[in-house]
Amino acid sequence: MFLTTGAAARHCQVSPAALKRWIRAGRLSGFQTVGGHARIPLEEFQRFLHEHRMPPYSEPALEPIAVLVVDDEPEVVDFLAALLAEHPRGFKVETATDGYEALIKVGAFKPALLILDVRMPRLDGVEVCRRLKDNPATRDLKILGITGYPDAAETLLASGADACLAKPLTLAGVERELARLLPSRPR
């Protein structure tokens, strides 16, 4: 788990700029994401707090949001898993490569969001979506469809998906749908 500089700064009652100076000076360990955002490993932050006799960091919002990514294309799965792993909202990511595996993982993993490819071998995304929306236990699961076939988007939406993005995926498009489909987390 990683903290943003804003969250760590609020806990220490300093500005994010002051916290970034501590990182640059080597007083606190952190790193920069590909997107240019600073992150602090939670364990490192807890060590820093203990060392400086500050209260430990604990926030209920640290529980990550579970997301299941389902696609038979490894490049798409890797792109989405990397994006979600470094996202400041904190996501726990599982992946599946076909519809049958997706249904099993939905039951075990209990995701808040399913990112689902439409066309896959064995069991396609449309049928997965129908089965999940027909089941009272999974009816409220948010489903973001992804497809390289524009005509397939309508079919997936008709089967109960909450939104659908066209491939190739863009960072802006995925970010927009994450913000729309998932509730804001308390700060």
Coordinates of N, CA and C in Angstrom, one line a residue:
M1 N 0.9 -1.2 0.0 CA 0.0 0.0 0.0 C 0.9 1.2 0.0
F2 N 0.5 2.2 -0.8 CA 1.3 3.4 -0.9 C 0.4 4.6 -0.6
L3 N 1.0 5.7 0.0 CA 0.2 6.9 0.3 C 0.6 8.0 -0.6
T4 N -0.3 8.9 -0.9 CA 0.0 10.1 -1.6 C 0.7 11.1 -0.7
T5 N 1.4 12.0 -1.3 CA 2.0 13.0 -0.4 C 1.0 13.8 0.3
G6 N -0.2 14.0 -0.3 CA -1.3 14.8 0.3 C -1.8 14.1 1.6
A7 N -2.0 12.8 1.5 CA -2.5 12.0 2.6 C -1.5 12.0 3.8
A8 N -0.2 11.8 3.4 CA 0.9 11.8 4.4 C 1.0 13.2 5.0
A9 N 1.0 14.2 4.2 CA 1.1 15.6 4.7 C 0.0 16.0 5.7
R10 N -1.2 15.6 5.3 CA -2.4 15.8 6.2 C -2.1 15.2 7.6
H11 N -1.7 14.0 7.6 CA -1.4 13.3 8.9 C -0.4 14.0 9.7
C12 N 0.7 14.5 9.0 CA 1.8 15.2 9.7 C 1.5 16.6 10.0
Q13 N 0.4 17.1 9.5 CA 0.0 18.5 9.6 C 1.0 19.5 9.0
V14 N 1.5 19.1 7.8 CA 2.4 19.9 7.0 C 1.9 20.0 5.6
S15 N 2.5 20.8 4.8 CA 2.1 21.0 3.4 C 2.7 19.8 2.6
P16 N 2.0 19.4 1.5 CA 2.6 18.4 0.6 C 4.0 18.8 0.1
A17 N 4.2 20.1 -0.1 CA 5.6 20.6 -0.5 C 6.6 20.3 0.5
A18 N 6.3 20.4 1.8 CA 7.2 20.1 2.9 C 7.5 18.6 2.9
L19 N 6.5 17.8 2.7 CA 6.7 16.4 2.7 C 7.6 16.0 1.5
K20 N 7.4 16.6 0.4 CA 8.2 16.3 -0.8 C 9.7 16.7 -0.5
R21 N 9.9 17.8 0.2 CA 11.3 18.2 0.6 C 11.9 17.1 1.5
W22 N 11.1 16.5 2.4 CA 11.6 15.5 3.3 C 12.1 14.3 2.4
I23 N 11.3 14.0 1.4 CA 11.7 12.9 0.5 C 13.0 13.2 -0.2
R24 N 13.0 14.4 -0.8 CA 14.3 14.8 -1.6 C 15.5 14.8 -0.7
A25 N 15.3 15.2 0.6 CA 16.4 15.3 1.6 C 16.8 13.9 2.1
G26 N 16.0 12.9 1.8 CA 16.3 11.5 2.3 C 15.8 11.2 3.7
R27 N 15.0 12.1 4.3 CA 14.4 11.9 5.6 C 13.3 10.9 5.5
L28 N 12.6 10.8 4.4 CA 11.5 9.9 4.2 C 11.7 9.2 2.8
S29 N 11.5 7.9 2.8 CA 11.6 7.2 1.5 C 10.3 7.3 0.7
G30 N 10.5 7.6 -0.6 CA 9.3 7.7 -1.5 C 9.8 7.4 -2.9
F31 N 8.9 7.4 -3.8 CA 9.2 7.3 -5.3 C 8.3 8.0 -6.1
Q32 N 8.6 8.2 -7.4 CA 7.7 8.9 -8.3 C 7.1 7.8 -9.3
T33 N 5.8 7.9 -9.5 CA 5.1 7.0 -10.4 C 5.5 7.5 -11.9
V34 N 5.1 6.6 -12.8 CA 5.3 6.9 -14.2 C 4.6 8.2 -14.6
G35 N 3.4 8.4 -13.9 CA 2.6 9.6 -14.1 C 3.2 10.9 -13.5
G36 N 4.3 10.8 -12.7 CA 4.9 11.9 -12.1 C 4.4 12.2 -10.7
H37 N 3.7 11.3 -10.1 CA 3.1 11.6 -8.7 C 4.0 10.9 -7.7
A38 N 4.3 11.6 -6.6 CA 5.1 11.0 -5.5 C 4.2 10.0 -4.7
R39 N 4.8 8.9 -4.3 CA 4.1 7.9 -3.4 C 5.1 7.5 -2.3
I40 N 4.5 7.2 -1.2 CA 5.3 6.7 0.0 C 4.8 5.4 0.4
P41 N 5.7 4.4 0.5 CA 5.3 3.1 1.0 C 4.7 3.2 2.4
L42 N 3.6 2.6 2.7 CA 3.0 2.7 4.0 C 3.9 2.3 5.2
E43 N 4.6 1.2 4.9 CA 5.5 0.7 6.0 C 6.6 1.7 6.3
E44 N 7.1 2.4 5.2 CA 8.2 3.4 5.4 C 7.6 4.6 6.2
F45 N 6.4 5.0 5.8 CA 5.7 6.1 6.5 C 5.5 5.8 8.0
Q46 N 5.1 4.6 8.3 CA 4.9 4.2 9.7 C 6.2 4.2 10.4
R47 N 7.3 3.8 9.8 CA 8.6 3.8 10.4 C 9.0 5.3 10.7
F48 N 8.8 6.1 9.7 CA 9.1 7.5 9.9 C 8.4 8.2 11.0
L49 N 7.1 7.9 11.1 CA 6.2 8.4 12.2 C 6.7 7.9 13.6
H50 N 7.0 6.6 13.7 CA 7.5 6.1 14.9 C 8.9 6.7 15.3
E51 N 9.8 6.9 14.4 CA 11.1 7.4 14.6 C 11.0 8.9 15.1
H52 N 9.9 9.6 14.6 CA 9.8 11.0 15.0 C 8.7 11.2 16.1
R53 N 8.3 10.1 16.7 CA 7.4 10.1 17.8 C 6.0 10.8 17.5
M54 N 5.6 10.4 16.3 CA 4.3 10.9 15.8 C 3.3 9.7 15.9
P55 N 2.0 10.0 16.0 CA 1.0 8.9 16.1 C 1.0 8.1 14.8
P56 N 0.8 6.8 14.9 CA 0.7 6.0 13.7 C -0.4 6.4 12.7
Y57 N -0.2 6.1 11.5 CA -1.2 6.4 10.5 C -2.2 5.3 10.4
S58 N -3.4 5.6 10.5 CA -4.5 4.6 10.3 C -5.7 5.4 9.7
E59 N -6.2 4.9 8.6 CA -7.4 5.5 8.0 C -8.2 4.4 7.4
P60 N -9.5 4.4 7.7 CA -10.3 3.3 7.1 C -10.3 3.3 5.6
A61 N -10.1 4.4 5.0 CA -10.1 4.5 3.5 C -8.9 3.7 2.9
L62 N -8.0 3.2 3.7 CA -6.9 2.5 3.1 C -7.3 1.1 2.5
E63 N -8.5 0.7 2.9 CA -9.0 -0.6 2.3 C -9.1 -0.4 0.8
P64 N -8.3 -1.2 0.0 CA -8.3 -1.0 -1.5 C -9.6 -1.4 -2.1
I65 N -10.0 -0.8 -3.2 CA -11.2 -1.1 -4.0 C -10.8 -2.3 -4.9
A66 N -11.6 -3.4 -4.8 CA -11.3 -4.6 -5.6 C -11.8 -4.4 -7.0
V67 N -11.0 -4.7 -8.0 CA -11.3 -4.6 -9.4 C -10.8 -5.9 -10.1
L68 N -11.7 -6.5 -10.9 CA -11.4 -7.6 -11.7 C -11.3 -7.2 -13.1
V69 N -10.1 -7.5 -13.7 CA -9.9 -7.2 -15.2 C -10.0 -8.5 -15.9
V70 N -10.9 -8.5 -17.0 CA -11.1 -9.7 -17.7 C -10.9 -9.4 -19.2
D71 N -9.8 -10.0 -19.8 CA -9.5 -9.9 -21.2 C -8.6 -11.0 -21.6
D72 N -8.8 -11.4 -22.9 CA -7.9 -12.5 -23.4 C -6.6 -11.9 -24.0
E73 N -6.5 -10.6 -24.1 CA -5.3 -10.0 -24.7 C -4.4 -9.6 -23.5
P74 N -3.2 -10.2 -23.4 CA -2.3 -9.9 -22.3 C -1.9 -8.4 -22.2
E75 N -1.7 -7.8 -23.4 CA -1.3 -6.4 -23.4 C -2.4 -5.5 -22.7
V76 N -3.7 -5.8 -22.9 CA -4.7 -5.0 -22.3 C -4.8 -5.2 -20.8
V77 N -4.7 -6.5 -20.4 CA -4.6 -6.8 -19.0 C -3.5 -6.1 -18.3
D78 N -2.3 -6.2 -18.9 CA -1.1 -5.5 -18.3 C -1.3 -4.0 -18.2
F79 N -1.8 -3.4 -19.3 CA -2.1 -1.9 -19.2 C -3.0 -1.6 -18.1
L80 N -4.1 -2.3 -18.0 CA -5.1 -1.9 -17.0 C -4.6 -2.2 -15.6
A81 N -3.9 -3.4 -15.4 CA -3.4 -3.7 -14.1 C -2.3 -2.7 -13.6
A82 N -1.5 -2.3 -14.5 CA -0.5 -1.2 -14.2 C -1.1 0.1 -13.8
L83 N -2.1 0.5 -14.6 CA -2.8 1.7 -14.4 C -3.5 1.7 -13.0
L84 N -4.2 0.6 -12.7 CA -4.9 0.5 -11.4 C -3.9 0.4 -10.2
A85 N -2.8 -0.3 -10.4 CA -1.8 -0.5 -9.3 C -1.2 0.8 -8.9
E86 N -1.0 1.8 -9.8 CA -0.4 3.0 -9.4 C -1.4 4.2 -9.2
H87 N -2.7 3.8 -9.3 CA -3.7 4.9 -9.2 C -3.8 5.3 -7.7
P88 N -4.0 6.6 -7.5 CA -4.0 7.1 -6.1 C -5.2 6.7 -5.3
R89 N -6.3 6.2 -5.9 CA -7.4 5.8 -5.1 C -7.2 4.4 -4.4
G90 N -6.2 3.7 -4.9 CA -5.9 2.4 -4.2 C -6.8 1.3 -4.7
F91 N -6.3 0.5 -5.6 CA -7.1 -0.6 -6.1 C -6.4 -1.9 -5.9
K92 N -7.1 -3.0 -5.6 CA -6.6 -4.3 -5.5 C -7.1 -5.0 -6.8
V93 N -6.2 -5.5 -7.5 CA -6.5 -6.0 -8.9 C -6.3 -7.5 -9.0
E94 N -7.3 -8.2 -9.6 CA -7.2 -9.6 -10.0 C -7.5 -9.6 -11.5
T95 N -7.0 -10.6 -12.1 CA -7.2 -10.7 -13.6 C -7.8 -12.1 -13.9
A96 N -8.4 -12.1 -15.1 CA -8.9 -13.4 -15.7 C -8.8 -13.3 -17.2
T97 N -8.7 -14.4 -17.9 CA -8.5 -14.4 -19.3 C -9.7 -14.9 -20.1
D98 N -10.8 -15.3 -19.4 CA -12.0 -15.7 -20.1 C -13.2 -15.6 -19.2
G99 N -14.4 -15.8 -19.8 CA -15.6 -15.6 -19.0 C -15.8 -16.6 -17.9
Y100 N -15.5 -17.8 -18.1 CA -15.7 -18.8 -17.0 C -14.8 -18.4 -15.8
E101 N -13.5 -18.1 -16.1 CA -12.6 -17.7 -15.0 C -13.1 -16.5 -14.3
A102 N -13.7 -15.5 -15.1 CA -14.3 -14.3 -14.5 C -15.4 -14.6 -13.5
L103 N -16.3 -15.5 -13.9 CA -17.4 -15.8 -13.0 C -17.0 -16.4 -11.7
I104 N -16.0 -17.3 -11.8 CA -15.4 -17.9 -10.6 C -14.8 -16.9 -9.7
K105 N -14.0 -16.0 -10.3 CA -13.3 -15.0 -9.6 C -14.2 -13.9 -9.0
V106 N -15.3 -13.6 -9.7 CA -16.3 -12.7 -9.1 C -16.8 -13.2 -7.8
G107 N -17.1 -14.5 -7.7 CA -17.6 -15.1 -6.5 C -16.6 -15.1 -5.4
A108 N -15.3 -15.4 -5.7 CA -14.3 -15.5 -4.7 C -13.7 -14.1 -4.3
F109 N -13.5 -13.2 -5.3 CA -12.8 -11.9 -5.1 C -13.8 -10.8 -4.7
K110 N -15.0 -10.9 -5.0 CA -16.0 -9.9 -4.7 C -15.6 -8.5 -5.1
P111 N -15.4 -8.2 -6.4 CA -14.9 -6.9 -6.8 C -16.0 -5.9 -6.8
A112 N -15.6 -4.6 -6.7 CA -16.6 -3.5 -6.8 C -16.8 -3.1 -8.2
L113 N -15.8 -3.5 -9.1 CA -15.8 -3.1 -10.5 C -15.3 -4.3 -11.3
L114 N -16.0 -4.6 -12.4 CA -15.5 -5.6 -13.3 C -15.2 -4.9 -14.6
I115 N -14.0 -5.0 -15.1 CA -13.6 -4.4 -16.4 C -13.6 -5.6 -17.3
L116 N -14.5 -5.7 -18.3 CA -14.8 -6.9 -19.0 C -14.7 -6.7 -20.6
D117 N -13.9 -7.5 -21.2 CA -13.8 -7.6 -22.6 C -15.1 -8.2 -23.2
V118 N -15.6 -7.8 -24.3 CA -16.8 -8.3 -24.9 C -16.5 -9.6 -25.6
R119 N -15.5 -9.7 -26.5 CA -15.3 -10.9 -27.2 C -14.1 -11.7 -26.7
M120 N -14.4 -12.9 -26.1 CA -13.4 -13.7 -25.6 C -13.7 -15.2 -25.9
P121 N -12.7 -16.1 -25.8 CA -13.0 -17.5 -26.1 C -13.8 -18.1 -24.9
R122 N -14.4 -19.2 -25.2 CA -15.2 -20.0 -24.2 C -16.5 -19.3 -23.8
L123 N -16.5 -18.2 -23.1 CA -17.7 -17.5 -22.7 C -17.5 -16.0 -22.9
D124 N -18.3 -15.4 -23.7 CA -18.0 -14.0 -24.0 C -18.5 -13.1 -22.9
G125 N -18.1 -11.8 -23.0 CA -18.5 -10.8 -22.0 C -19.9 -10.5 -21.9
V126 N -20.7 -10.6 -23.0 CA -22.1 -10.4 -23.0 C -22.8 -11.4 -22.1
E127 N -22.4 -12.7 -22.3 CA -23.0 -13.8 -21.5 C -22.6 -13.6 -20.0
V128 N -21.4 -13.3 -19.7 CA -20.9 -13.0 -18.4 C -21.7 -11.9 -17.7
C129 N -21.9 -10.8 -18.5 CA -22.7 -9.7 -18.0 C -24.1 -10.1 -17.7
R130 N -24.8 -10.8 -18.6 CA -26.1 -11.3 -18.4 C -26.2 -12.2 -17.1
R131 N -25.3 -13.1 -16.9 CA -25.4 -14.0 -15.8 C -25.2 -13.2 -14.5
L132 N -24.3 -12.2 -14.5 CA -24.0 -11.5 -13.3 C -25.2 -10.6 -12.9
K133 N -25.8 -10.0 -13.9 CA -27.0 -9.1 -13.7 C -28.2 -9.8 -13.4
D134 N -28.3 -11.1 -13.8 CA -29.5 -12.0 -13.4 C -29.4 -12.5 -12.0
N135 N -28.2 -12.5 -11.4 CA -28.0 -13.1 -10.1 C -28.2 -12.0 -9.0
P136 N -29.1 -12.1 -8.1 CA -29.3 -11.1 -7.0 C -28.0 -10.8 -6.2
A137 N -27.1 -11.7 -6.1 CA -25.9 -11.5 -5.3 C -24.9 -10.6 -6.1
T138 N -25.0 -10.6 -7.4 CA -24.0 -9.8 -8.2 C -24.7 -8.7 -9.0
R139 N -26.0 -8.6 -8.9 CA -26.7 -7.6 -9.7 C -26.2 -6.2 -9.7
D140 N -25.7 -5.8 -8.5 CA -25.2 -4.4 -8.3 C -23.8 -4.2 -8.7
L141 N -23.1 -5.2 -9.1 CA -21.7 -5.1 -9.5 C -21.6 -4.1 -10.7
K142 N -20.7 -3.2 -10.6 CA -20.4 -2.2 -11.7 C -19.6 -2.9 -12.8
I143 N -20.1 -2.8 -14.0 CA -19.4 -3.5 -15.1 C -19.0 -2.4 -16.2
L144 N -17.7 -2.3 -16.5 CA -17.2 -1.5 -17.5 C -16.7 -2.4 -18.7
G145 N -17.5 -2.4 -19.8 CA -17.1 -3.2 -20.9 C -16.0 -2.5 -21.7
I146 N -15.2 -3.3 -22.4 CA -14.2 -2.8 -23.3 C -14.2 -3.7 -24.5
T147 N -14.1 -3.0 -25.7 CA -14.2 -3.8 -26.9 C -13.5 -3.1 -28.1
G148 N -13.0 -3.9 -29.0 CA -12.4 -3.4 -30.2 C -13.4 -3.5 -31.3
Y149 N -14.7 -3.8 -31.0 CA -15.7 -4.0 -32.0 C -16.9 -3.0 -31.7
P150 N -17.0 -1.9 -32.3 CA -18.0 -0.8 -32.0 C -19.4 -1.4 -31.9
D151 N -19.8 -2.3 -32.8 CA -21.1 -2.9 -32.8 C -21.4 -3.7 -31.5
A152 N -20.4 -4.2 -30.9 CA -20.5 -5.1 -29.7 C -20.8 -4.3 -28.4
A153 N -20.5 -3.0 -28.4 CA -20.8 -2.1 -27.3 C -22.3 -2.1 -27.0
E154 N -23.1 -1.9 -28.0 CA -24.5 -1.8 -27.8 C -25.1 -3.1 -27.2
T155 N -24.6 -4.2 -27.6 CA -25.0 -5.5 -27.1 C -24.7 -5.7 -25.7
L156 N -23.4 -5.3 -25.3 CA -23.0 -5.4 -23.9 C -23.8 -4.4 -23.0
L157 N -24.0 -3.2 -23.5 CA -24.8 -2.3 -22.7 C -26.2 -2.8 -22.5
A158 N -26.8 -3.4 -23.5 CA -28.2 -4.0 -23.4 C -28.2 -5.2 -22.4
S159 N -27.1 -5.8 -22.3 CA -27.0 -7.0 -21.3 C -26.8 -6.5 -19.9
G160 N -26.6 -5.2 -19.7 CA -26.5 -4.7 -18.3 C -25.3 -4.0 -17.9
A161 N -24.3 -3.9 -18.8 CA -23.1 -3.2 -18.5 C -23.4 -1.7 -18.2
D162 N -22.6 -1.1 -17.3 CA -22.8 0.3 -16.9 C -22.2 1.2 -17.9
A163 N -21.2 0.8 -18.6 CA -20.5 1.7 -19.5 C -19.7 0.8 -20.4
C164 N -19.2 1.3 -21.6 CA -18.4 0.6 -22.5 C -17.4 1.5 -23.1
L165 N -16.1 1.1 -23.2 CA -15.0 1.9 -23.8 C -14.5 1.1 -25.0
A166 N -14.2 1.9 -26.0 CA -13.6 1.3 -27.3 C -12.1 1.1 -27.1
K167 N -11.6 0.0 -27.7 CA -10.2 -0.2 -27.8 C -9.7 0.5 -29.0
P168 N -8.5 1.0 -29.1 CA -7.5 0.9 -28.0 C -7.9 1.9 -26.9
L169 N -7.7 1.4 -25.6 CA -8.1 2.2 -24.4 C -7.1 3.4 -24.3
T170 N -7.7 4.4 -23.7 CA -6.9 5.6 -23.4 C -6.9 5.8 -21.9
L171 N -5.8 6.4 -21.4 CA -5.7 6.7 -20.0 C -6.9 7.6 -19.6
A172 N -7.2 8.6 -20.4 CA -8.3 9.6 -20.0 C -9.6 8.9 -20.0
G173 N -9.9 8.0 -20.9 CA -11.1 7.3 -21.0 C -11.3 6.4 -19.8
V174 N -10.3 5.6 -19.4 CA -10.4 4.7 -18.3 C -10.6 5.6 -17.0
E175 N -9.8 6.6 -16.8 CA -9.9 7.5 -15.6 C -11.3 8.1 -15.5
R176 N -11.9 8.5 -16.6 CA -13.2 9.1 -16.6 C -14.2 8.1 -16.1
E177 N -14.2 6.9 -16.6 CA -15.1 5.8 -16.2 C -14.9 5.4 -14.8
L178 N -13.7 5.3 -14.3 CA -13.4 5.0 -12.9 C -14.1 6.0 -12.0
A179 N -13.9 7.3 -12.3 CA -14.5 8.4 -11.5 C -16.0 8.3 -11.5
R180 N -16.6 7.9 -12.7 CA -18.0 7.9 -12.8 C -18.7 6.7 -12.1
L181 N -18.0 5.5 -12.3 CA -18.6 4.3 -11.8 C -18.4 4.0 -10.3
L182 N -17.3 4.5 -9.8 CA -16.9 4.1 -8.4 C -17.1 5.3 -7.5
P183 N -17.7 5.1 -6.3 CA -18.0 6.3 -5.4 C -16.7 6.9 -4.9
S184 N -16.7 8.1 -4.6 CA -15.6 8.8 -4.0 C -15.3 8.2 -2.7
R185 N -14.0 8.1 -2.4 CA -13.6 7.6 -1.1 C -13.4 8.7 -0.1
P186 N -13.8 8.5 1.2 CA -13.6 9.5 2.2 C -12.1 9.9 2.4
R187 N -11.9 11.1 2.6 CA -10.5 11.5 2.9 C -10.2 11.7 4.3

